[in-house]
PDB file of C-alpha atoms and ligand atoms in Angstrom:
ATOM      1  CA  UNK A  19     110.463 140.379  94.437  1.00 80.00           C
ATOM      2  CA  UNK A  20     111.820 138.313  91.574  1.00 80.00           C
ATOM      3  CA  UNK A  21     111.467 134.652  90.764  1.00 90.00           C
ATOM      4  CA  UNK A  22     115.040 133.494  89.110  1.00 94.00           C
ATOM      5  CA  UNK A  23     114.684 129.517  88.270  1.00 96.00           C
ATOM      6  CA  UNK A  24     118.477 129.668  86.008  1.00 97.00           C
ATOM      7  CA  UNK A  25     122.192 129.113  88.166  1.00 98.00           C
ATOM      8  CA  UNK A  26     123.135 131.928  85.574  1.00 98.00           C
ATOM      9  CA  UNK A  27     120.247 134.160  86.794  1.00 97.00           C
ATOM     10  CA  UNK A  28     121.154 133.015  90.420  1.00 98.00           C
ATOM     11  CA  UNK A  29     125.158 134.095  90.070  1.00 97.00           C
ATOM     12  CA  UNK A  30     124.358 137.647  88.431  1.00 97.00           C
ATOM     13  CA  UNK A  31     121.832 138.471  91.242  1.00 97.00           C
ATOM     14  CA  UNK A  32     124.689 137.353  93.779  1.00 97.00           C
ATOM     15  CA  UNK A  33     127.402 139.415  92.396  1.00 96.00           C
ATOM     16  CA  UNK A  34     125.573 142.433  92.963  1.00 95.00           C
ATOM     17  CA  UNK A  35     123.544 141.411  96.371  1.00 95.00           C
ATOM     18  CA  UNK A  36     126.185 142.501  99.713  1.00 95.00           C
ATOM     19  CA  UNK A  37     125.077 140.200 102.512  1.00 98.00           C
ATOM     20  CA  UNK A  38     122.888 137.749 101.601  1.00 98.00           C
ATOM     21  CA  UNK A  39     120.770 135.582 104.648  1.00 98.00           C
ATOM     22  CA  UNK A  40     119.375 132.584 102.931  1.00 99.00           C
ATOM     23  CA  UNK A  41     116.376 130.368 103.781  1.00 99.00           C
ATOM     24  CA  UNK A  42     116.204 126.966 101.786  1.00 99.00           C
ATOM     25  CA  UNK A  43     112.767 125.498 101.841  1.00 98.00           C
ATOM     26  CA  UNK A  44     111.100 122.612  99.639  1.00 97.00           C
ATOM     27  CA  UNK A  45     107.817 124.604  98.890  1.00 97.00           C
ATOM     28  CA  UNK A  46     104.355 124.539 100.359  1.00 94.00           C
ATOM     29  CA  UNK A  47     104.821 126.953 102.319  1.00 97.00           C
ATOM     30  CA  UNK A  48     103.304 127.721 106.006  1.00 97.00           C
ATOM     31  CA  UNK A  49     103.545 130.381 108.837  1.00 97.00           C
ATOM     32  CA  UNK A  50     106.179 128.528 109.931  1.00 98.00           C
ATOM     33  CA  UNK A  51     108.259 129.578 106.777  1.00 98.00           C
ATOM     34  CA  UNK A  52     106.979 133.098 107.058  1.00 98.00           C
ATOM     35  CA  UNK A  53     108.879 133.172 110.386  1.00 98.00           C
ATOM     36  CA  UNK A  54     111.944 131.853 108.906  1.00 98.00           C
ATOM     37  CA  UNK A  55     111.331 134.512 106.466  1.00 98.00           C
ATOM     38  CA  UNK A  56     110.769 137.592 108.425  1.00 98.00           C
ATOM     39  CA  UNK A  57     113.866 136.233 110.700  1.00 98.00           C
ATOM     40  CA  UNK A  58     115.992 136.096 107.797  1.00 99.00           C
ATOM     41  CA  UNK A  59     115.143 139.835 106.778  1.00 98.00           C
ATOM     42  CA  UNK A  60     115.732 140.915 110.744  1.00 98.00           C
ATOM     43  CA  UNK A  61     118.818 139.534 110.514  1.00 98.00           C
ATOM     44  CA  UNK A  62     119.929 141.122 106.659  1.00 98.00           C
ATOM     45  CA  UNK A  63     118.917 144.425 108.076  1.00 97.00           C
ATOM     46  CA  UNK A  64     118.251 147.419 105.240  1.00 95.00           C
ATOM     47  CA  UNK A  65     121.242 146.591 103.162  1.00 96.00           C
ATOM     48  CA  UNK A  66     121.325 143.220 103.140  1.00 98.00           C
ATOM     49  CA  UNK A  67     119.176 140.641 101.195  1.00 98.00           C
ATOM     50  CA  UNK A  68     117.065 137.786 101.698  1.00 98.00           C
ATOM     51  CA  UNK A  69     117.184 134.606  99.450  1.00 98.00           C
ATOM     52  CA  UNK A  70     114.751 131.512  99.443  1.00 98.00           C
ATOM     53  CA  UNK A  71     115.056 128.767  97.615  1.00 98.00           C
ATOM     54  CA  UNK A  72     112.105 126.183  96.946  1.00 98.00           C
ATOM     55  CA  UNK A  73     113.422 122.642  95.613  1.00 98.00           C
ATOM     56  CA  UNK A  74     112.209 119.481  96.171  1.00 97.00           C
ATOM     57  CA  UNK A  75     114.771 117.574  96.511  1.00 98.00           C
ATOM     58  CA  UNK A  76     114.999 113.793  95.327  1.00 98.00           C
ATOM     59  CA  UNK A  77     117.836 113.216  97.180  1.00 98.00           C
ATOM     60  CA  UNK A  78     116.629 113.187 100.583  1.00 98.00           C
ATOM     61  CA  UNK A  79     113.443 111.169  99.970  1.00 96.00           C
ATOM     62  CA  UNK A  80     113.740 107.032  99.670  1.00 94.00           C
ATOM     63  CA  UNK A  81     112.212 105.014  97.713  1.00 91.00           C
ATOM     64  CA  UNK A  82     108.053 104.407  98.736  1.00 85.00           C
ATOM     65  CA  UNK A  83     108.180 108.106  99.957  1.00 86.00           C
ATOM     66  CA  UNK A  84     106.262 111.117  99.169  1.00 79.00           C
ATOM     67  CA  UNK A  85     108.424 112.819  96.878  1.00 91.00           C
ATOM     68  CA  UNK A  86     106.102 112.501  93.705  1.00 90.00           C
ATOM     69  CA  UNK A  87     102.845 113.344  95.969  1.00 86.00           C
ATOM     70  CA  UNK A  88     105.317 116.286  97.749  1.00 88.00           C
ATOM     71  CA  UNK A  89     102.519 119.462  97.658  1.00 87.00           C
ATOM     72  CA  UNK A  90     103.654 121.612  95.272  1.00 92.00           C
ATOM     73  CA  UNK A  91     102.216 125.244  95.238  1.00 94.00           C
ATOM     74  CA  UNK A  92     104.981 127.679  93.470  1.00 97.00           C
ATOM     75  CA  UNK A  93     102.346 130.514  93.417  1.00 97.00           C
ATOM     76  CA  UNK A  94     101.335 131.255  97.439  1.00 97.00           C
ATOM     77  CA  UNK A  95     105.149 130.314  98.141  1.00 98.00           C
ATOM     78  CA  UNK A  96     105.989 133.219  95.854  1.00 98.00           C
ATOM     79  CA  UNK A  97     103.396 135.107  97.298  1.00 98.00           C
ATOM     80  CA  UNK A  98     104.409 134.309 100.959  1.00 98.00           C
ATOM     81  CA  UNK A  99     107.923 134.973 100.521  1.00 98.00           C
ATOM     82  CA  UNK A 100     107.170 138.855  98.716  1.00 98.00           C
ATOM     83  CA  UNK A 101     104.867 139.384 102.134  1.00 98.00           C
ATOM     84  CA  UNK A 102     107.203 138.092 104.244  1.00 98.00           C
ATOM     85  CA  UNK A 103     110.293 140.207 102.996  1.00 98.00           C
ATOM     86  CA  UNK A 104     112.447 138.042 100.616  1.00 98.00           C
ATOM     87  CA  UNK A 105     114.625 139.386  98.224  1.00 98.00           C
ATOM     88  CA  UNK A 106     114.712 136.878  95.516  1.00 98.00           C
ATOM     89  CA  UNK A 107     113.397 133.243  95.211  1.00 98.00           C
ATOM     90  CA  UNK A 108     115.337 130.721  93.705  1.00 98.00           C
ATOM     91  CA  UNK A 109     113.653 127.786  91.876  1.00 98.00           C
ATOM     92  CA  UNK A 110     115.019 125.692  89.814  1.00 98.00           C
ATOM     93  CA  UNK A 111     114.320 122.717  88.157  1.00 97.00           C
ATOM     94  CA  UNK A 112     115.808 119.726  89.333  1.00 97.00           C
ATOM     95  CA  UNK A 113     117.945 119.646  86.049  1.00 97.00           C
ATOM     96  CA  UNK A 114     119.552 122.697  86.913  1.00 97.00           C
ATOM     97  CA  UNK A 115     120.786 121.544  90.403  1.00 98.00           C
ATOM     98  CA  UNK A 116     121.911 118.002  89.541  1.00 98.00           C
ATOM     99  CA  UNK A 117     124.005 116.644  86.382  1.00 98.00           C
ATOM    100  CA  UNK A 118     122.600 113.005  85.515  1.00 97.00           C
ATOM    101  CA  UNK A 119     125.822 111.491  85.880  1.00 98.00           C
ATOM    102  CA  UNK A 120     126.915 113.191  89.045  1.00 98.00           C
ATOM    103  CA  UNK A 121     129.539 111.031  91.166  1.00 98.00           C
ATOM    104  CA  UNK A 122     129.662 112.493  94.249  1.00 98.00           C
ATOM    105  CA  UNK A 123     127.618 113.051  97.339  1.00 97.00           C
ATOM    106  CA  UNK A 124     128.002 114.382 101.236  1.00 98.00           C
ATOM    107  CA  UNK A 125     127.971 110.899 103.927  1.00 98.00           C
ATOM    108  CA  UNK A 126     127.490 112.203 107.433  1.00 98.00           C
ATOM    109  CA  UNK A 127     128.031 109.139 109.641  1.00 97.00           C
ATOM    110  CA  UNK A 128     127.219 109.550 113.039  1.00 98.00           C
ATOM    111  CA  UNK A 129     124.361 112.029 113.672  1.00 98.00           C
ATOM    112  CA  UNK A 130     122.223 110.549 111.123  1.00 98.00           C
ATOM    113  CA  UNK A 131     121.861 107.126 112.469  1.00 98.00           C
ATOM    114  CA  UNK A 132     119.429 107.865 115.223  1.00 98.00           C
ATOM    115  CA  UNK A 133     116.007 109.560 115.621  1.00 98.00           C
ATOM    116  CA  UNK A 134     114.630 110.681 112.021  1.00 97.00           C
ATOM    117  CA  UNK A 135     117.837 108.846 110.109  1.00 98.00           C
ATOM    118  CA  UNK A 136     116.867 105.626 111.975  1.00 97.00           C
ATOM    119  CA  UNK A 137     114.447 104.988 109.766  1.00 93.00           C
ATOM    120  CA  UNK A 138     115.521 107.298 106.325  1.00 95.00           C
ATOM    121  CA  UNK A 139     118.802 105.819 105.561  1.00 96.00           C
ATOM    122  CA  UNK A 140     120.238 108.157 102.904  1.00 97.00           C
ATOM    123  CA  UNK A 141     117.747 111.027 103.942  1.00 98.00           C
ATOM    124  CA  UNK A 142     120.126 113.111 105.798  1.00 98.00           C
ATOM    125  CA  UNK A 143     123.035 112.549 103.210  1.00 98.00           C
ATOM    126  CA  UNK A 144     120.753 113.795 100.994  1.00 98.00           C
ATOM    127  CA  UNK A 145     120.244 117.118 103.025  1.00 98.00           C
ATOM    128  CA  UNK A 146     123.797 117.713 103.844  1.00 99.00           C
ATOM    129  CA  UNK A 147     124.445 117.357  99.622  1.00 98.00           C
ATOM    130  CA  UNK A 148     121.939 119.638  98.443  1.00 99.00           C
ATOM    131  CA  UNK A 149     122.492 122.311 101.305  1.00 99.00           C
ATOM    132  CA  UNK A 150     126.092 122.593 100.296  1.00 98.00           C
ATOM    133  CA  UNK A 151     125.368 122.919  96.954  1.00 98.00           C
ATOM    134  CA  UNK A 152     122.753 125.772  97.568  1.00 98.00           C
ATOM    135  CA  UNK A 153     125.134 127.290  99.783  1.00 98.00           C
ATOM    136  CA  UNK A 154     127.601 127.076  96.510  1.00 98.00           C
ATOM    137  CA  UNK A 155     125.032 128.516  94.705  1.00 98.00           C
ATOM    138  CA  UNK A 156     123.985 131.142  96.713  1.00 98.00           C
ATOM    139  CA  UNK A 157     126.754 131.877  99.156  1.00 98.00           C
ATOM    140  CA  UNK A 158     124.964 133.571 101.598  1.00 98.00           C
ATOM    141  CA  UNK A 159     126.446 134.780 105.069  1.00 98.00           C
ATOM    142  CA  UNK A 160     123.527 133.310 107.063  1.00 99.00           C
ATOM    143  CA  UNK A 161     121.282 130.353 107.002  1.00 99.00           C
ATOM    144  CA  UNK A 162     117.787 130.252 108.778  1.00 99.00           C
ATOM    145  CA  UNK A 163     116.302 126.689 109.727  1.00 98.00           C
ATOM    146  CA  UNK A 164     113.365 125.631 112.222  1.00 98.00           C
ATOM    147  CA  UNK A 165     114.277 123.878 114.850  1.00 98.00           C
ATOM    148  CA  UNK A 166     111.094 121.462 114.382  1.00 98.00           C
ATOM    149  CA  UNK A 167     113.418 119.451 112.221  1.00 98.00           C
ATOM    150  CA  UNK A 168     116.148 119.562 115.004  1.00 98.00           C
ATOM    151  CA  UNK A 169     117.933 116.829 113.581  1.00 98.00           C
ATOM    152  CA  UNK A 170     118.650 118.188 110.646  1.00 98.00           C
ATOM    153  CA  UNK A 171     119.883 121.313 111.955  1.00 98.00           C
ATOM    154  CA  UNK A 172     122.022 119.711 114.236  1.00 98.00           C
ATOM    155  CA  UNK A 173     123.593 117.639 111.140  1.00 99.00           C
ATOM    156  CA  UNK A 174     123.588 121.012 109.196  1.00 99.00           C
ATOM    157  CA  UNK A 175     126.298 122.409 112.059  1.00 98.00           C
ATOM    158  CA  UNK A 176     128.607 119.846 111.495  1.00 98.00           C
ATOM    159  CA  UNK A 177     128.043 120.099 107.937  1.00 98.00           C
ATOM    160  CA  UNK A 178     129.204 123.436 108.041  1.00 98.00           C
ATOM    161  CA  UNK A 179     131.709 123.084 110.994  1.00 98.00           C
ATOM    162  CA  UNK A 180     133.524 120.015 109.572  1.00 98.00           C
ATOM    163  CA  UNK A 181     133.597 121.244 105.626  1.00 98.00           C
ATOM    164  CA  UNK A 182     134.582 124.393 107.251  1.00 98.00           C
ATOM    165  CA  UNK A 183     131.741 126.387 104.681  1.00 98.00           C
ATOM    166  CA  UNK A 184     131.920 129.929 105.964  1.00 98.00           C
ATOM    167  CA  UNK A 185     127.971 130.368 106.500  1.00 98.00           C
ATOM    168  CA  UNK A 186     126.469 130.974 110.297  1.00 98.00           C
ATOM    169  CA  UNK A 187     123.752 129.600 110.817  1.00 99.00           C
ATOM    170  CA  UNK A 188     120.485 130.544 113.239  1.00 98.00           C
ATOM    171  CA  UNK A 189     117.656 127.982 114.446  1.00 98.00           C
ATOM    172  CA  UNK A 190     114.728 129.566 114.740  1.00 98.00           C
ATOM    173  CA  UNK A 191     111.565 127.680 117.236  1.00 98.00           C
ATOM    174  CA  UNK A 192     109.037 125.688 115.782  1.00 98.00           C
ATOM    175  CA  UNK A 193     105.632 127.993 115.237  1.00 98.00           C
ATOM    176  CA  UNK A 194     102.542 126.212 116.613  1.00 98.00           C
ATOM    177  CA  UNK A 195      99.090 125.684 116.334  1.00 98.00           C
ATOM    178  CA  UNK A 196      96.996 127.488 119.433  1.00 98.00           C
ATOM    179  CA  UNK A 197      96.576 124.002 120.363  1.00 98.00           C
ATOM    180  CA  UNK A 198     100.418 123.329 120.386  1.00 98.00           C
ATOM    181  CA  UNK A 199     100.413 121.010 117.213  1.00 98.00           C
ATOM    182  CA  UNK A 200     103.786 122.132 115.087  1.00 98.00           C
ATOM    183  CA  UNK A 201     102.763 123.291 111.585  1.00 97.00           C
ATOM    184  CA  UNK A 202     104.022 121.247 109.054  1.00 95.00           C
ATOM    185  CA  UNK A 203     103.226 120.176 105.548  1.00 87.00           C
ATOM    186  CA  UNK A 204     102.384 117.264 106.320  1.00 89.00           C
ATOM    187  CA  UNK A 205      99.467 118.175 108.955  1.00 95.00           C
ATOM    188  CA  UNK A 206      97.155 118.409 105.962  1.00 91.00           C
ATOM    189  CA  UNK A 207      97.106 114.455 105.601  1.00 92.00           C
ATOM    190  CA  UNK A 208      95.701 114.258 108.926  1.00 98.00           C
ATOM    191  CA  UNK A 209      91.819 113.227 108.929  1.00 98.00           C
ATOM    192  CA  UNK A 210      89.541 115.427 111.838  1.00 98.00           C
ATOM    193  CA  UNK A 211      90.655 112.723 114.533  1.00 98.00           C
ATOM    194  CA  UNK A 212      94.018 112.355 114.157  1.00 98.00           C
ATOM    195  CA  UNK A 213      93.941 115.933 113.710  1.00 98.00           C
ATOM    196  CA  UNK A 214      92.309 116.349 116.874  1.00 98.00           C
ATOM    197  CA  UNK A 215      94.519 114.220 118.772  1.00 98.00           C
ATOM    198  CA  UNK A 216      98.112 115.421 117.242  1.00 98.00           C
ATOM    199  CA  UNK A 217      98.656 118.181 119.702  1.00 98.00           C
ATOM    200  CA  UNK A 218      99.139 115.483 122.038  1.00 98.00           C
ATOM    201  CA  UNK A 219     102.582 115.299 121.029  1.00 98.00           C
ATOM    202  CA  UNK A 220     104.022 118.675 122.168  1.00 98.00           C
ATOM    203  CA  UNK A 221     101.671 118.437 125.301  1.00 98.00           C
ATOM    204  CA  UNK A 222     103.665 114.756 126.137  1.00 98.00           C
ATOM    205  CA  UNK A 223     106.896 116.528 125.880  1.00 98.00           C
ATOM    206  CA  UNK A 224     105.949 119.646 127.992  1.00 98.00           C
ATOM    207  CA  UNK A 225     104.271 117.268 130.656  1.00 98.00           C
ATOM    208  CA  UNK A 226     108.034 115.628 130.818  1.00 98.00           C
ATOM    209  CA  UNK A 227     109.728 119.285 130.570  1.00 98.00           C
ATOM    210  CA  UNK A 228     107.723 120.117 133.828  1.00 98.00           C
ATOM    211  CA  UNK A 229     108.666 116.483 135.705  1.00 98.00           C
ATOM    212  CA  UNK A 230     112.056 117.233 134.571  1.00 98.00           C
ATOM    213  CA  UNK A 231     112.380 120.928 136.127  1.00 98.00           C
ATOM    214  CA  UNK A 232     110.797 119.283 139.275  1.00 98.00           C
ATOM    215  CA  UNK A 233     113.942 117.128 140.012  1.00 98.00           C
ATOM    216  CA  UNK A 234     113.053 114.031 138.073  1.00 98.00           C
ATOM    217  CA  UNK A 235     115.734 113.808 135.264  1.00 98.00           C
ATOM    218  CA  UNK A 236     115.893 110.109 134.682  1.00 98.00           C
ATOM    219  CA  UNK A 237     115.542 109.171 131.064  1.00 98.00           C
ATOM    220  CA  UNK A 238     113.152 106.340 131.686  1.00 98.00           C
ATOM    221  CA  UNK A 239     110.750 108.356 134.085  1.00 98.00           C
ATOM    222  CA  UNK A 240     110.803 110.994 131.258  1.00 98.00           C
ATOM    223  CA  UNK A 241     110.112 108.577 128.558  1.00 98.00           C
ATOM    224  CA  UNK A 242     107.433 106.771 130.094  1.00 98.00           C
ATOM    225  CA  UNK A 243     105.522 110.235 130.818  1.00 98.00           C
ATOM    226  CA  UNK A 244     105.765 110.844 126.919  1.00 99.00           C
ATOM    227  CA  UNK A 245     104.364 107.320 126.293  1.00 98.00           C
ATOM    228  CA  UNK A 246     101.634 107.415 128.677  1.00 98.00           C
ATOM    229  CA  UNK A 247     100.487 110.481 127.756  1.00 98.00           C
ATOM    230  CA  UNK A 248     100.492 109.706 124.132  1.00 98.00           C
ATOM    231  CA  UNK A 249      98.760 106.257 125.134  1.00 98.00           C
ATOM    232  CA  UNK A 250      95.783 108.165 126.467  1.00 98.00           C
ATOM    233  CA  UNK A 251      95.080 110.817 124.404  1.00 98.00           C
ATOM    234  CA  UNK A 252      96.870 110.234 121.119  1.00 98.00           C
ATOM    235  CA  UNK A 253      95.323 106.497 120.914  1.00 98.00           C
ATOM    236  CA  UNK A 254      95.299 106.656 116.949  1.00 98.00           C
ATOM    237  CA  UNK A 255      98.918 107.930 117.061  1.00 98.00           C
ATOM    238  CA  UNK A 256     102.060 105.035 116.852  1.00 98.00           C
ATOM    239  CA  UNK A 257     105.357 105.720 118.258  1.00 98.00           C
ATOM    240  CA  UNK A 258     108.082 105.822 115.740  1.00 98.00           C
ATOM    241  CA  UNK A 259     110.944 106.842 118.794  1.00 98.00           C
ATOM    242  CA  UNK A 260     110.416 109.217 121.871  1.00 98.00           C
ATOM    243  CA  UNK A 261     113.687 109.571 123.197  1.00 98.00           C
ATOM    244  CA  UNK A 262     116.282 112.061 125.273  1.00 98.00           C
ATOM    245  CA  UNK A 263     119.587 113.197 123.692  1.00 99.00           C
ATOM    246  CA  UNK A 264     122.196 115.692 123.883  1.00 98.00           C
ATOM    247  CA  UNK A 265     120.834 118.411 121.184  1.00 98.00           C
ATOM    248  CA  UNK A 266     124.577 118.803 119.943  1.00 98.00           C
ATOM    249  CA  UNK A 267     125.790 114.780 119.274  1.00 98.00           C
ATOM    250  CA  UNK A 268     122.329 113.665 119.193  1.00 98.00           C
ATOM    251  CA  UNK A 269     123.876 110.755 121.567  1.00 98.00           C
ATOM    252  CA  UNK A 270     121.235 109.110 123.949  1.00 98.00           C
ATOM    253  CA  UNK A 271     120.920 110.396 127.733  1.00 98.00           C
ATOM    254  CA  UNK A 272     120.687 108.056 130.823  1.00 98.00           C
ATOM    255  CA  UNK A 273     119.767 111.811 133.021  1.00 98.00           C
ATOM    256  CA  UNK A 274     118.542 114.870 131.179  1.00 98.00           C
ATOM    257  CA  UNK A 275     121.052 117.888 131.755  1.00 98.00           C
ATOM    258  CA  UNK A 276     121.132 121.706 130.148  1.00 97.00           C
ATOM    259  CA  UNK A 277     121.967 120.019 126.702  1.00 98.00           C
ATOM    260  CA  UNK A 278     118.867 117.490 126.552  1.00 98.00           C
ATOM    261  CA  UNK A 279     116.428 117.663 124.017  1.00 98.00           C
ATOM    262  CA  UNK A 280     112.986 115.151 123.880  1.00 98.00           C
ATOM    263  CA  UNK A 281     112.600 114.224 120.252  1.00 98.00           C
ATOM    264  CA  UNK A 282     109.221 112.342 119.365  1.00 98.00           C
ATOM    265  CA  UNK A 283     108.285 110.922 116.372  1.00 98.00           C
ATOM    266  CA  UNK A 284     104.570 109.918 115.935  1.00 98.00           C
ATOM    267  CA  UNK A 285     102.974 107.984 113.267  1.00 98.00           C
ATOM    268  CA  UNK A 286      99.114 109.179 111.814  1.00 98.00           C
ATOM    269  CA  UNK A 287      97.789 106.601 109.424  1.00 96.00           C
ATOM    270  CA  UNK A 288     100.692 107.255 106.432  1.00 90.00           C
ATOM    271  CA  UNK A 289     102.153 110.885 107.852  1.00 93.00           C
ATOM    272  CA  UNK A 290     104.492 110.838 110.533  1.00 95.00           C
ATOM    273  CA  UNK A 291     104.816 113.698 112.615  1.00 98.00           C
ATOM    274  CA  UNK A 292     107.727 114.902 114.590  1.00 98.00           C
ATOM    275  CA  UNK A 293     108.752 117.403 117.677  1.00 98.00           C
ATOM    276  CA  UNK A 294     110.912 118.393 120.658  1.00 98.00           C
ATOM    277  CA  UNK A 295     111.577 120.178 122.888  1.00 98.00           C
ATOM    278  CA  UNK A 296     114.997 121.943 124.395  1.00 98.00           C
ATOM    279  CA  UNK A 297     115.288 120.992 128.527  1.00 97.00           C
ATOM    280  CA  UNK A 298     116.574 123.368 130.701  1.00 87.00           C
TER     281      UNK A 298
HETATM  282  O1  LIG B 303     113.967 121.424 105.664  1.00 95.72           O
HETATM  283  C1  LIG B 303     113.794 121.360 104.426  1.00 95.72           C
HETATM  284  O2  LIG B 303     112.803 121.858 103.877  1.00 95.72           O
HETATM  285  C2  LIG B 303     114.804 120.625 103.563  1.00 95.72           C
HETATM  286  O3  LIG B 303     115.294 119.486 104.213  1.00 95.72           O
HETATM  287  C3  LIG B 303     115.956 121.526 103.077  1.00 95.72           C
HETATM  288  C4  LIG B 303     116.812 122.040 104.235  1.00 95.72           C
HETATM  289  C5  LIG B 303     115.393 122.701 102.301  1.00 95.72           C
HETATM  290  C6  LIG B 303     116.881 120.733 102.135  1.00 95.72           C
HETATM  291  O4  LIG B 303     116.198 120.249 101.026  1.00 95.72           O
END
């Protein structure tokens, strides 16, 4: 597997590469990448082949966030994406992706307002820019995202649906923990009793999934399973939102239905954790 950090490199590799299945990532990597991964390389088949790329991206982070303390570990990504099965990795320095005097920038306006984007403004813009331009860049045939960072997969659809950007694209469930805690970069700036605590979260959500397949499918008994939960054994944890929405428009639910997904959003100390989980 080859490391190609140039657009130039990047173009020349494309010319020559068939079907392409791409998996963007920002670096320090987990499992949970691996999976993406090893998805993306089920889905290229023998001929095709797999691209990563690993950029932090300034645009998505505001100002007082972690983007100068964002892990970076180029080596065991590299590593992880050979044993996984990609093709090529694509990092570049942030020089290469953006011109200093670049004008113009994705807005998505709707999607982003709730949940995550309630309390990022800019974040998701920032997503939808740099995911079309790696799309540009790459133009791959398929996209691979977790659906931990539902959200953002759901704005990634309409990215592609309303730009009309000929890519398909395949959510792929969030791997866990044994104890049901989503992995996630940010887990490591958990101390031993927030760590202890954080599977909480998923275990609020399935308590609600079960209520919910027993007949109760009002929002507000939902909700208040989630909190209560969370109350009792997640006591170091603070709500950011815990909330039901259709898991296409992201639009808040009165009764949960086939569409619903529970989105949570905990806060740690500084890290803020998120989940969900699809309602059937
Ligand atoms: O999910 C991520 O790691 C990032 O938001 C993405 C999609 C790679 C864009 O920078």
């Amino acid at each position: 597997m080859t490391h190609i950090d140039t657009v130039a490199d990047l173009r020349a590799w494309r010319r020559t590469a068939g079907r392409v299945v791409f998996v963007p990532t920002m670096g320090a990597l987990h499992e949970g990448h691996a999976a993406l991964v090893r998805e993306a390389r089920r889905l290229a088949g023998a001929d095709g082949r797999v691209a990563v790329s690993i950029f932090v991206n300034p645009l998505q982070f505001g100002p007082g966030e972690d983007l100068d303390r964002y892990p970076r570990t180029l080596d065991a990504d590299l590593a992880l994406c050979a044993e996984a099965g990609a093709d090529r990795v694509f990092a570049p320095p942030v020089e290469e992706v953006y011109f200093s005097d670049r004008s113009i920038q994705i807005t998505e306006s709707r999607l982003s307002r709730v949940l995550c984007g309630a309390s990022r403004p800019g974040h998701f813009d920032g997503v939808c820019t740099v995911v079309a331009k790696l799309f540009n860049l790459v133009q791959p045939d398929d996209a691979v995202f977790g659906k931990k960072d539902y959200q953002q997969l759901a704005i990634l659809r309409r990215l592609v649906r309303d730009l009309d950007i000929p890519v398909q694209l395949h959510g792929l469930d969030t791997v866990r923990e044994p104890d049901g805690l989503a992995l996630s970069s940010r887990n490591r700036y958990l101390s031993p009793e927030e760590r202890a605590q954080a599977p909480a979260l998923q275990a609020s959500l399935q308590l609600a999934s079960e209520a919910c397949r027993r007949g109760f499918r009002e929002a507000g008994t939902l909700l208040s399973l989630v909190r209560e939960h969370l109350a009792a054994r997640a006591p170091l944890g603070r709500i950011d939102y815990a909330a039901l929405v259709d898991r296409h428009t992201l639009e808040a639910q009165a009764q949960a239905n086939a569409d619903s997904l529970l989105a949570l959003a905990v806060f740690f100390g500084g890290a803020r954790l998120i989940d969900n989980l699809e309602l059937d």
